[in-house]
Amino acid sequence: MSLQIDWLAHHLHHSDRYAQWIHEQFPYEYVDHPLAAWQREFAEGQSNGDWSCLIAMDGEHLLGGAALARDDLDLRPDLGPWLACVFVSLEARGQGLAERLIAGICQEAKDCGFARLYLHTQNKQDYYAKRGWQVLERFRAWDNEQWLMVRDL
């Protein structure tokens, strides 16, 4: 495997596919957001800073990614930036790729002068807690319990 981690902005031909993965992985968040509209928003987010995505590739084969999002939870517009859109394809899981992508997003946020980073998750709170994230609160959204978490950078 020739693993490469780089910004999606440098590989925009992968943008629609990655946005589709996110749309499929978190369908409860996109119930009223058609795939084509999300793909446009996500692609635009690579240049306007709304969804700066770090991706992992094996050659030109997309393996996963994570985003530094300006805004990721309508219920909490007072918070940000956010770790968002974390996803690793099935064939690439179990190799520490998500951790590397998350570390890259945390470093980028720190380099941009942010002291904290937020995320929300429906079922991965233990994964993030083991990696230094702390629960700020639990809340209900999308007909399910959610976890709002924070990490000091």
PDB file of N, CA and C in Angstrom, residues 92-128:
ATOM      1  N   ALA A  92     -10.226  -0.607   4.418  1.00  0.00           N
ATOM      2  CA  ALA A  92      -9.082   0.088   5.014  1.00  0.00           C
ATOM      3  C   ALA A  92      -9.188   0.203   6.536  1.00  0.00           C
ATOM      4  N   ARG A  93     -10.231  -0.344   7.119  1.00  0.00           N
ATOM      5  CA  ARG A  93     -10.414  -0.228   8.571  1.00  0.00           C
ATOM      6  C   ARG A  93      -9.452  -1.134   9.325  1.00  0.00           C
ATOM      7  N   GLY A  94      -9.222  -0.767  10.597  1.00  0.00           N
ATOM      8  CA  GLY A  94      -8.392  -1.584  11.471  1.00  0.00           C
ATOM      9  C   GLY A  94      -6.903  -1.357  11.303  1.00  0.00           C
ATOM     10  N   GLN A  95      -6.521  -0.304  10.621  1.00  0.00           N
ATOM     11  CA  GLN A  95      -5.111  -0.020  10.378  1.00  0.00           C
ATOM     12  C   GLN A  95      -4.664   1.314  10.974  1.00  0.00           C
ATOM     13  N   GLY A  96      -5.532   1.925  11.784  1.00  0.00           N
ATOM     14  CA  GLY A  96      -5.184   3.193  12.415  1.00  0.00           C
ATOM     15  C   GLY A  96      -5.348   4.404  11.514  1.00  0.00           C
ATOM     16  N   LEU A  97      -6.021   4.228  10.398  1.00  0.00           N
ATOM     17  CA  LEU A  97      -6.170   5.317   9.440  1.00  0.00           C
ATOM     18  C   LEU A  97      -7.040   6.451   9.988  1.00  0.00           C
ATOM     19  N   ALA A  98      -8.130   6.109  10.634  1.00  0.00           N
ATOM     20  CA  ALA A  98      -8.995   7.149  11.210  1.00  0.00           C
ATOM     21  C   ALA A  98      -8.209   7.992  12.218  1.00  0.00           C
ATOM     22  N   GLU A  99      -7.405   7.342  13.044  1.00  0.00           N
ATOM     23  CA  GLU A  99      -6.595   8.089  14.020  1.00  0.00           C
ATOM     24  C   GLU A  99      -5.640   9.060  13.340  1.00  0.00           C
ATOM     25  N   ARG A 100      -5.026   8.623  12.258  1.00  0.00           N
ATOM     26  CA  ARG A 100      -4.096   9.502  11.534  1.00  0.00           C
ATOM     27  C   ARG A 100      -4.829  10.686  10.919  1.00  0.00           C
ATOM     28  N   LEU A 101      -6.000  10.443  10.356  1.00  0.00           N
ATOM     29  CA  LEU A 101      -6.785  11.527   9.770  1.00  0.00           C
ATOM     30  C   LEU A 101      -7.258  12.511  10.835  1.00  0.00           C
ATOM     31  N   ILE A 102      -7.721  11.976  11.959  1.00  0.00           N
ATOM     32  CA  ILE A 102      -8.178  12.830  13.062  1.00  0.00           C
ATOM     33  C   ILE A 102      -7.016  13.660  13.598  1.00  0.00           C
ATOM     34  N   ALA A 103      -5.848  13.041  13.751  1.00  0.00           N
ATOM     35  CA  ALA A 103      -4.665  13.770  14.214  1.00  0.00           C
ATOM     36  C   ALA A 103      -4.317  14.898  13.236  1.00  0.00           C
ATOM     37  N   GLY A 104      -4.453  14.637  11.948  1.00  0.00           N
ATOM     38  CA  GLY A 104      -4.190  15.666  10.943  1.00  0.00           C
ATOM     39  C   GLY A 104      -5.148  16.832  11.046  1.00  0.00           C
ATOM     40  N   ILE A 105      -6.418  16.543  11.291  1.00  0.00           N
ATOM     41  CA  ILE A 105      -7.414  17.612  11.448  1.00  0.00           C
ATOM     42  C   ILE A 105      -7.140  18.395  12.725  1.00  0.00           C
ATOM     43  N   CYS A 106      -6.807  17.698  13.807  1.00  0.00           N
ATOM     44  CA  CYS A 106      -6.479  18.394  15.068  1.00  0.00           C
ATOM     45  C   CYS A 106      -5.271  19.312  14.883  1.00  0.00           C
ATOM     46  N   GLN A 107      -4.263  18.832  14.172  1.00  0.00           N
ATOM     47  CA  GLN A 107      -3.068  19.649  13.935  1.00  0.00           C
ATOM     48  C   GLN A 107      -3.405  20.868  13.078  1.00  0.00           C
ATOM     49  N   GLU A 108      -4.230  20.679  12.068  1.00  0.00           N
ATOM     50  CA  GLU A 108      -4.624  21.806  11.218  1.00  0.00           C
ATOM     51  C   GLU A 108      -5.388  22.851  12.025  1.00  0.00           C
ATOM     52  N   ALA A 109      -6.305  22.400  12.874  1.00  0.00           N
ATOM     53  CA  ALA A 109      -7.071  23.332  13.713  1.00  0.00           C
ATOM     54  C   ALA A 109      -6.125  24.106  14.636  1.00  0.00           C
ATOM     55  N   LYS A 110      -5.173  23.398  15.217  1.00  0.00           N
ATOM     56  CA  LYS A 110      -4.191  24.044  16.095  1.00  0.00           C
ATOM     57  C   LYS A 110      -3.343  25.044  15.310  1.00  0.00           C
ATOM     58  N   ASP A 111      -2.888  24.652  14.127  1.00  0.00           N
ATOM     59  CA  ASP A 111      -2.088  25.543  13.281  1.00  0.00           C
ATOM     60  C   ASP A 111      -2.871  26.794  12.876  1.00  0.00           C
ATOM     61  N   CYS A 112      -4.190  26.668  12.802  1.00  0.00           N
ATOM     62  CA  CYS A 112      -5.045  27.810  12.458  1.00  0.00           C
ATOM     63  C   CYS A 112      -5.344  28.683  13.679  1.00  0.00           C
ATOM     64  N   GLY A 113      -4.821  28.302  14.843  1.00  0.00           N
ATOM     65  CA  GLY A 113      -4.978  29.114  16.042  1.00  0.00           C
ATOM     66  C   GLY A 113      -6.138  28.754  16.940  1.00  0.00           C
ATOM     67  N   PHE A 114      -6.782  27.628  16.666  1.00  0.00           N
ATOM     68  CA  PHE A 114      -7.901  27.212  17.513  1.00  0.00           C
ATOM     69  C   PHE A 114      -7.378  26.460  18.729  1.00  0.00           C
ATOM     70  N   ALA A 115      -8.024  26.672  19.865  1.00  0.00           N
ATOM     71  CA  ALA A 115      -7.615  26.025  21.107  1.00  0.00           C
ATOM     72  C   ALA A 115      -8.427  24.763  21.396  1.00  0.00           C
ATOM     73  N   ARG A 116      -9.613  24.653  20.776  1.00  0.00           N
ATOM     74  CA  ARG A 116     -10.502  23.517  21.015  1.00  0.00           C
ATOM     75  C   ARG A 116     -11.123  23.064  19.713  1.00  0.00           C
ATOM     76  N   LEU A 117     -11.515  21.808  19.710  1.00  0.00           N
ATOM     77  CA  LEU A 117     -12.199  21.225  18.565  1.00  0.00           C
ATOM     78  C   LEU A 117     -13.377  20.424  19.110  1.00  0.00           C
ATOM     79  N   TYR A 118     -14.493  20.461  18.409  1.00  0.00           N
ATOM     80  CA  TYR A 118     -15.719  19.797  18.847  1.00  0.00           C
ATOM     81  C   TYR A 118     -16.101  18.697  17.862  1.00  0.00           C
ATOM     82  N   LEU A 119     -16.904  17.769  18.335  1.00  0.00           N
ATOM     83  CA  LEU A 119     -17.515  16.766  17.473  1.00  0.00           C
ATOM     84  C   LEU A 119     -18.819  16.323  18.102  1.00  0.00           C
ATOM     85  N   HIS A 120     -19.671  15.747  17.275  1.00  0.00           N
ATOM     86  CA  HIS A 120     -20.850  15.067  17.815  1.00  0.00           C
ATOM     87  C   HIS A 120     -20.898  13.684  17.197  1.00  0.00           C
ATOM     88  N   THR A 121     -21.349  12.735  18.009  1.00  0.00           N
ATOM     89  CA  THR A 121     -21.408  11.346  17.560  1.00  0.00           C
ATOM     90  C   THR A 121     -22.639  10.676  18.136  1.00  0.00           C
ATOM     91  N   GLN A 122     -23.120   9.710  17.412  1.00  0.00           N
ATOM     92  CA  GLN A 122     -24.282   8.953  17.868  1.00  0.00           C
ATOM     93  C   GLN A 122     -23.854   7.691  18.610  1.00  0.00           C
ATOM     94  N   ASN A 123     -22.683   7.142  18.271  1.00  0.00           N
ATOM     95  CA  ASN A 123     -22.330   5.866  18.894  1.00  0.00           C
ATOM     96  C   ASN A 123     -20.824   5.605  19.009  1.00  0.00           C
ATOM     97  N   LYS A 124     -20.000   6.584  18.771  1.00  0.00           N
ATOM     98  CA  LYS A 124     -18.551   6.373  18.828  1.00  0.00           C
ATOM     99  C   LYS A 124     -17.901   7.133  19.985  1.00  0.00           C
ATOM    100  N   GLN A 125     -18.668   7.461  21.002  1.00  0.00           N
ATOM    101  CA  GLN A 125     -18.139   8.245  22.122  1.00  0.00           C
ATOM    102  C   GLN A 125     -16.991   7.530  22.835  1.00  0.00           C
ATOM    103  N   ASP A 126     -17.048   6.209  22.948  1.00  0.00           N
ATOM    104  CA  ASP A 126     -15.964   5.478  23.608  1.00  0.00           C
ATOM    105  C   ASP A 126     -14.672   5.554  22.791  1.00  0.00           C
ATOM    106  N   TYR A 127     -14.793   5.436  21.487  1.00  0.00           N
ATOM    107  CA  TYR A 127     -13.630   5.550  20.592  1.00  0.00           C
ATOM    108  C   TYR A 127     -12.948   6.903  20.804  1.00  0.00           C
ATOM    109  N   TYR A 128     -13.730   7.961  20.797  1.00  0.00           N
ATOM    110  CA  TYR A 128     -13.151   9.297  20.941  1.00  0.00           C
ATOM    111  C   TYR A 128     -12.639   9.548  22.362  1.00  0.00           C
TER     112      TYR A 128
END
